[in-house]
Structures are given as C-alpha cells and as structure tokens.
Amino acid sequence: DSGVTQTPKHLITATGQRVTLRCSPRSGDLSVYWYQQSLDQGLQFLIQYYNGEERAKGNILERFSAQQFPDLHSELNLSSLELGDSALYFCASSSGQGVSGNTIYFGEGSWLTVV
Amino acid sequence: SQQGEEDPQALSIQEGENATMNCSYKTSINNLQWYRQNSGRGLVHLILIRSNEREKHSGRLRVTLDTSKKSSSLLITASRAADTASYFCATANLQGAQKLVFGQGTRLTINP
C-alpha cells in the first residue's frame, strides 16, 4: 500500500458526460501528480500541483482540469468524454516540489471506461 | 512523449533464473526510477537511482546506471512467480523536473 488513495476504482460512463476522479496523497506529501495510462499512449503525465498551486502541465486536454484543495487532496475533472478517454488514471504524490531526488508514490488508479 | 525505452518489450523465463531488463533514455537526467505494475494495478516503486550513482541494490533487485550511455538496467535475481509483472523505468529530467517520463515497459513472465 503506497498510501495514495484514489476513488472511484472503476467508472463506466457515456460519451459526452463529465466525471470527477479524486485523490488523497500520502500523509505529509505536498505534491500531487496525475497520469493517464492507455494501451496506445502508455503512461502520460497530465499535471502536477504543489501545495495547492499548479506547478507543471503535460499532455492534458483542455476538456480536462484539476485542482488541489487546502487539505491537499486533488480532483481531476474530465468533461465532454470521448471513447478515447477510456484509460487508467493514476494519482501520485511526493514530499517535494518535483521529482528531483524524490520518490513518487502511485495510487491504484481509477479505471475509466467511456461507452 | 516517451523518454525511456525498455528492452526487451517482453521476457519469459523459468522460476529461479535471473531477469535483466534494460532502459535507454535520451536527455540528461536527475534520477531514474524503476516501477513494477501487476496487471491492471497500481505502480509500485522499486528503486530510485540518482545521476551520480552507478549501482543500487534492494533485496533481489540490482539497478545500474550508465549516464555516458544514457542507459539503466534492472536485474531481478532468483526470480519467483510473483515477480510476473510489467516493469517501467521513469526518468526525472534536468529540465522539466516536475514530472517523471515513463518508458513503454517490459512485460516479465516467470514460468513455474
């Protein structure tokens, strides 16, 4: 158990809908990262927050947004869902501001299926 | 975009044998991390090796790093059926150091 908690574990929704994925980082970790894993793209970095502020953006679509709340939990919002958004979405956390020298701990992921 | 490339893409060995997986990357790094993923599950952190380190051990795992060749290897000794999983290397680049960039992974199968 990495200490990173993600909910829901599985989600099935229709195209055009909106979903919210939730992440609680490890106790004491200030950074939260979101990754998407799909068969064709592999593991892709989406976005990172540190202590409530956005620190880095990766291949995140405009239809997607995220935020980190004062209690450090984070939410990833996916809207206008398309079939191609079906993937495993991971949240990860670390104690530092970035990945330099910091171990990044991943949650179990949220399986999103868009039908 | 993928930074690391794992080799081989798939590896099948007998229980008790050693398994070696390789990772090559393109840009200068701050550190490289290896992860394991059981089918459809989360990523489990195995080892972090910094750019100024050449070798690290953790139990049956041995990781080497050659920054001149921009490559790393993960050796699992005395493999067990429970080691069956996908293994990923991930690099923390000197630039854009807020994210890990993952390779496509090596699918390891340990046959009993």
CSV table of C-alpha atoms in Angstrom, one decimal:
chain,number,residue,atom,x,y,z
A,1,ASP,CA,0.0,0.0,0.0
A,2,SER,CA,1.6,3.3,-1.2
A,3,GLY,CA,-0.6,5.5,1.0
A,4,VAL,CA,-2.1,7.3,-2.0
A,5,THR,CA,-5.8,6.7,-2.2
A,6,GLN,CA,-7.9,7.1,-5.4
A,7,THR,CA,-11.6,6.9,-5.9
A,8,PRO,CA,-13.5,5.6,-7.6
A,9,LYS,CA,-11.7,2.4,-8.6
A,10,HIS,CA,-13.9,1.8,-11.6
A,11,LEU,CA,-16.2,4.1,-13.5
A,12,ILE,CA,-18.3,3.5,-16.6
A,13,THR,CA,-19.9,6.5,-18.3
A,14,ALA,CA,-21.3,7.6,-21.6
A,15,THR,CA,-19.7,9.8,-24.2
A,16,GLY,CA,-20.3,13.5,-23.6
A,17,GLN,CA,-20.5,13.1,-19.8
A,18,ARG,CA,-18.4,14.5,-17.1
A,19,VAL,CA,-16.6,12.7,-14.3
A,20,THR,CA,-14.5,13.6,-11.3
A,21,LEU,CA,-11.7,11.5,-10.0
A,22,ARG,CA,-10.4,12.0,-6.5
A,23,CYS,CA,-7.0,11.5,-4.9
A,24,SER,CA,-5.7,11.7,-1.4
A,25,PRO,CA,-1.9,11.9,-1.3
A,26,ARG,CA,0.3,10.2,1.3
A,27,SER,CA,0.3,11.9,4.6
A,28,GLY,CA,2.6,14.8,4.5
A,29,ASP,CA,3.1,14.9,0.8
A,30,LEU,CA,2.6,18.3,-0.8
A,31,SER,CA,2.9,17.4,-4.5
A,32,VAL,CA,0.2,15.6,-6.4
A,33,TYR,CA,0.6,14.3,-10.0
A,34,TRP,CA,-1.9,12.9,-12.4
A,35,TYR,CA,-1.0,10.4,-15.1
A,36,GLN,CA,-3.0,8.7,-17.8
A,37,GLN,CA,-2.2,5.1,-18.9
A,38,SER,CA,-3.7,3.8,-22.1
A,39,LEU,CA,-2.7,1.0,-24.4
A,40,ASP,CA,-1.7,3.2,-27.3
A,41,GLN,CA,-0.1,6.1,-25.4
A,42,GLY,CA,1.5,4.4,-22.4
A,43,LEU,CA,1.9,6.4,-19.2
A,44,GLN,CA,1.4,10.1,-19.9
A,45,PHE,CA,2.0,12.9,-17.4
A,46,LEU,CA,-1.0,15.2,-17.2
A,47,ILE,CA,-0.5,17.8,-14.5
A,48,GLN,CA,1.2,18.4,-11.1
A,49,TYR,CA,0.2,20.5,-8.1
A,50,TYR,CA,2.3,21.5,-5.2
A,51,ASN,CA,0.7,22.8,-2.0
A,52,GLY,CA,-2.4,23.9,-3.9
A,53,GLU,CA,-0.7,25.5,-6.9
A,54,GLU,CA,-0.3,24.2,-10.4
A,55,ARG,CA,3.4,23.5,-11.0
A,56,ALA,CA,3.6,21.7,-14.3
A,57,LYS,CA,1.4,20.8,-17.2
A,58,GLY,CA,1.9,17.9,-19.5
A,59,ASN,CA,-0.4,16.4,-22.2
A,60,ILE,CA,-3.6,17.4,-20.5
A,61,LEU,CA,-6.5,18.1,-22.8
A,62,GLU,CA,-8.5,21.3,-22.5
A,63,ARG,CA,-11.5,19.2,-21.6
A,64,PHE,CA,-9.7,18.1,-18.5
A,65,SER,CA,-8.9,20.1,-15.4
A,66,ALA,CA,-7.6,19.5,-12.0
A,67,GLN,CA,-7.2,21.2,-8.7
A,68,GLN,CA,-5.6,20.7,-5.3
A,69,PHE,CA,-7.5,21.7,-2.2
A,70,PRO,CA,-6.3,23.2,1.0
A,71,ASP,CA,-6.4,19.7,2.7
A,72,LEU,CA,-4.1,18.6,-0.2
A,73,HIS,CA,-6.5,16.2,-1.8
A,74,SER,CA,-6.8,16.6,-5.5
A,75,GLU,CA,-9.5,16.1,-8.1
A,76,LEU,CA,-9.2,15.5,-11.8
A,77,ASN,CA,-12.3,16.6,-13.8
A,78,LEU,CA,-12.9,15.1,-17.2
A,79,SER,CA,-15.6,16.5,-19.3
A,80,SER,CA,-17.2,16.0,-22.8
A,81,LEU,CA,-15.9,12.5,-22.6
A,82,GLU,CA,-14.9,10.6,-25.7
A,83,LEU,CA,-14.3,6.9,-26.3
A,84,GLY,CA,-10.6,7.6,-26.5
A,85,ASP,CA,-10.6,8.9,-22.9
A,86,SER,CA,-11.0,5.4,-21.7
A,87,ALA,CA,-7.9,4.7,-19.6
A,88,LEU,CA,-6.4,4.1,-16.2
A,89,TYR,CA,-5.9,7.4,-14.4
A,90,PHE,CA,-3.2,7.5,-11.8
A,91,CYS,CA,-2.6,9.9,-9.0
A,92,ALA,CA,0.8,10.0,-7.4
A,93,SER,CA,2.4,12.1,-4.6
A,94,SER,CA,5.7,13.1,-3.3
A,95,SER,CA,7.0,15.2,-0.5
A,96,GLY,CA,9.0,17.7,-2.5
A,97,GLN,CA,8.1,20.2,-5.2
A,98,GLY,CA,9.2,17.9,-8.1
A,99,VAL,CA,10.7,14.6,-8.9
A,100,SER,CA,14.3,15.5,-8.5
A,101,GLY,CA,15.5,13.2,-5.8
A,102,ASN,CA,12.0,12.5,-4.6
A,103,THR,CA,10.4,9.1,-4.7
A,104,ILE,CA,7.0,9.3,-6.4
A,105,TYR,CA,4.3,7.0,-4.9
A,106,PHE,CA,1.4,6.0,-7.1
A,107,GLY,CA,-2.1,5.0,-6.2
A,108,GLU,CA,-4.0,2.0,-7.5
A,109,GLY,CA,-5.6,4.1,-10.2
A,110,SER,CA,-9.1,4.8,-11.4
A,111,TRP,CA,-10.3,2.7,-14.4
A,112,LEU,CA,-12.5,4.9,-16.7
A,113,THR,CA,-14.5,3.3,-19.4
A,114,VAL,CA,-16.4,5.6,-21.8
A,115,VAL,CA,-19.1,3.8,-23.8
B,1,SER,CA,6.3,11.5,-25.5
B,2,GLN,CA,8.3,8.6,-24.1
B,3,GLN,CA,11.7,9.2,-22.8
B,4,GLY,CA,12.8,5.8,-21.8
B,5,GLU,CA,12.7,2.7,-24.0
B,6,GLU,CA,12.7,-0.6,-22.3
B,7,ASP,CA,14.3,-3.6,-23.8
B,8,PRO,CA,13.1,-6.3,-24.3
B,9,GLN,CA,9.4,-5.5,-24.6
B,10,ALA,CA,8.6,-8.9,-23.3
B,11,LEU,CA,10.6,-11.5,-21.4
B,12,SER,CA,9.7,-15.0,-20.3
B,13,ILE,CA,12.0,-17.1,-18.1
B,14,GLN,CA,11.8,-20.0,-15.7
B,15,GLU,CA,11.4,-19.6,-12.0
B,16,GLY,CA,14.8,-19.3,-10.3
B,17,GLU,CA,16.5,-17.7,-13.2
B,18,ASN,CA,17.7,-14.1,-13.3
B,19,ALA,CA,15.8,-11.5,-15.3
B,20,THR,CA,17.5,-8.4,-16.8
B,21,MET,CA,15.7,-5.5,-18.3
B,22,ASN,CA,17.2,-2.5,-19.9
B,23,CYS,CA,16.2,1.1,-20.3
B,24,SER,CA,17.6,3.7,-22.5
B,25,TYR,CA,16.8,7.4,-22.4
B,26,LYS,CA,17.6,10.5,-24.4
B,27,THR,CA,18.2,13.6,-22.3
B,28,SER,CA,20.3,14.3,-19.2
B,29,ILE,CA,18.6,13.2,-16.0
B,30,ASN,CA,18.5,14.0,-12.3
B,31,ASN,CA,17.4,10.5,-11.4
B,32,LEU,CA,15.9,7.3,-12.8
B,33,GLN,CA,13.2,5.3,-11.0
B,34,TRP,CA,12.0,1.7,-11.6
B,35,TYR,CA,8.4,0.7,-11.1
B,36,ARG,CA,6.5,-2.6,-11.2
B,37,GLN,CA,2.9,-2.9,-12.3
B,38,ASN,CA,0.9,-6.0,-11.9
B,39,SER,CA,-1.8,-6.4,-14.5
B,40,GLY,CA,-4.3,-3.5,-14.2
B,41,ARG,CA,-3.0,-2.5,-10.8
B,42,GLY,CA,-1.1,0.5,-9.5
B,43,LEU,CA,2.6,1.3,-9.9
B,44,VAL,CA,4.8,0.0,-7.2
B,45,HIS,CA,8.1,2.0,-6.6
B,46,LEU,CA,11.1,-0.3,-6.7
B,47,ILE,CA,14.3,1.8,-6.7
B,48,LEU,CA,15.4,5.4,-7.3
B,49,ILE,CA,19.0,5.9,-8.6
B,50,ARG,CA,20.5,9.3,-8.8
B,51,SER,CA,22.6,10.5,-11.7
B,52,ASN,CA,25.7,10.5,-9.6
B,53,GLU,CA,25.2,6.8,-8.6
B,54,ARG,CA,26.2,3.8,-10.6
B,55,GLU,CA,24.6,0.9,-8.8
B,56,LYS,CA,22.0,0.3,-6.2
B,57,HIS,CA,20.6,-2.8,-4.5
B,58,SER,CA,17.4,-3.6,-2.9
B,59,GLY,CA,16.8,-7.2,-1.9
B,60,ARG,CA,16.9,-9.3,-5.1
B,61,LEU,CA,16.9,-6.2,-7.2
B,62,ARG,CA,20.0,-4.6,-8.6
B,63,VAL,CA,19.9,-1.4,-10.7
B,64,THR,CA,22.8,0.1,-12.6
B,65,LEU,CA,23.0,3.4,-14.3
B,66,ASP,CA,25.4,4.5,-17.1
B,67,THR,CA,24.9,8.2,-17.8
B,68,SER,CA,27.5,8.2,-20.5
B,69,LYS,CA,25.4,5.6,-22.4
B,70,LYS,CA,22.1,7.0,-21.1
B,71,SER,CA,21.1,3.6,-20.0
B,72,SER,CA,20.0,1.7,-17.0
B,73,SER,CA,19.4,-2.0,-16.2
B,74,LEU,CA,17.2,-3.8,-13.7
B,75,LEU,CA,18.3,-7.2,-12.6
B,76,ILE,CA,16.0,-9.5,-10.6
B,77,THR,CA,17.8,-12.5,-9.2
B,78,ALA,CA,16.3,-15.8,-8.3
B,79,SER,CA,13.0,-14.9,-9.9
B,80,ARG,CA,9.7,-16.0,-8.5
B,81,ALA,CA,6.3,-16.4,-10.0
B,82,ALA,CA,5.2,-13.4,-8.0
B,83,ASP,CA,7.7,-11.3,-10.0
B,84,THR,CA,5.4,-11.6,-13.0
B,85,ALA,CA,4.5,-8.0,-13.9
B,86,SER,CA,5.4,-5.1,-16.2
B,87,TYR,CA,8.4,-3.1,-15.3
B,88,PHE,CA,8.8,0.5,-16.2
B,89,CYS,CA,11.7,2.9,-16.0
B,90,ALA,CA,11.0,6.5,-15.5
B,91,THR,CA,13.3,9.5,-15.7
B,92,ALA,CA,13.3,12.8,-14.0
B,93,ASN,CA,15.0,15.1,-16.5
B,94,LEU,CA,17.2,18.0,-15.6
B,95,GLN,CA,14.8,20.2,-17.5
B,96,GLY,CA,11.1,19.8,-16.8
B,97,ALA,CA,11.9,18.3,-13.5
B,98,GLN,CA,8.4,18.3,-12.3
B,99,LYS,CA,7.4,15.1,-13.9
B,100,LEU,CA,8.6,11.5,-14.5
B,101,VAL,CA,8.7,10.4,-18.1
B,102,PHE,CA,7.9,6.7,-18.5
B,103,GLY,CA,9.0,4.1,-21.0
B,104,GLN,CA,6.7,1.6,-22.5
B,105,GLY,CA,7.7,-1.1,-20.1
B,106,THR,CA,8.9,-4.7,-20.2
B,107,ARG,CA,6.4,-7.4,-19.6
B,108,LEU,CA,8.1,-10.1,-17.5
B,109,THR,CA,6.6,-13.6,-17.2
B,110,ILE,CA,8.0,-16.1,-14.7
B,111,ASN,CA,7.1,-19.7,-15.6
B,112,PRO,CA,6.8,-22.1,-12.7
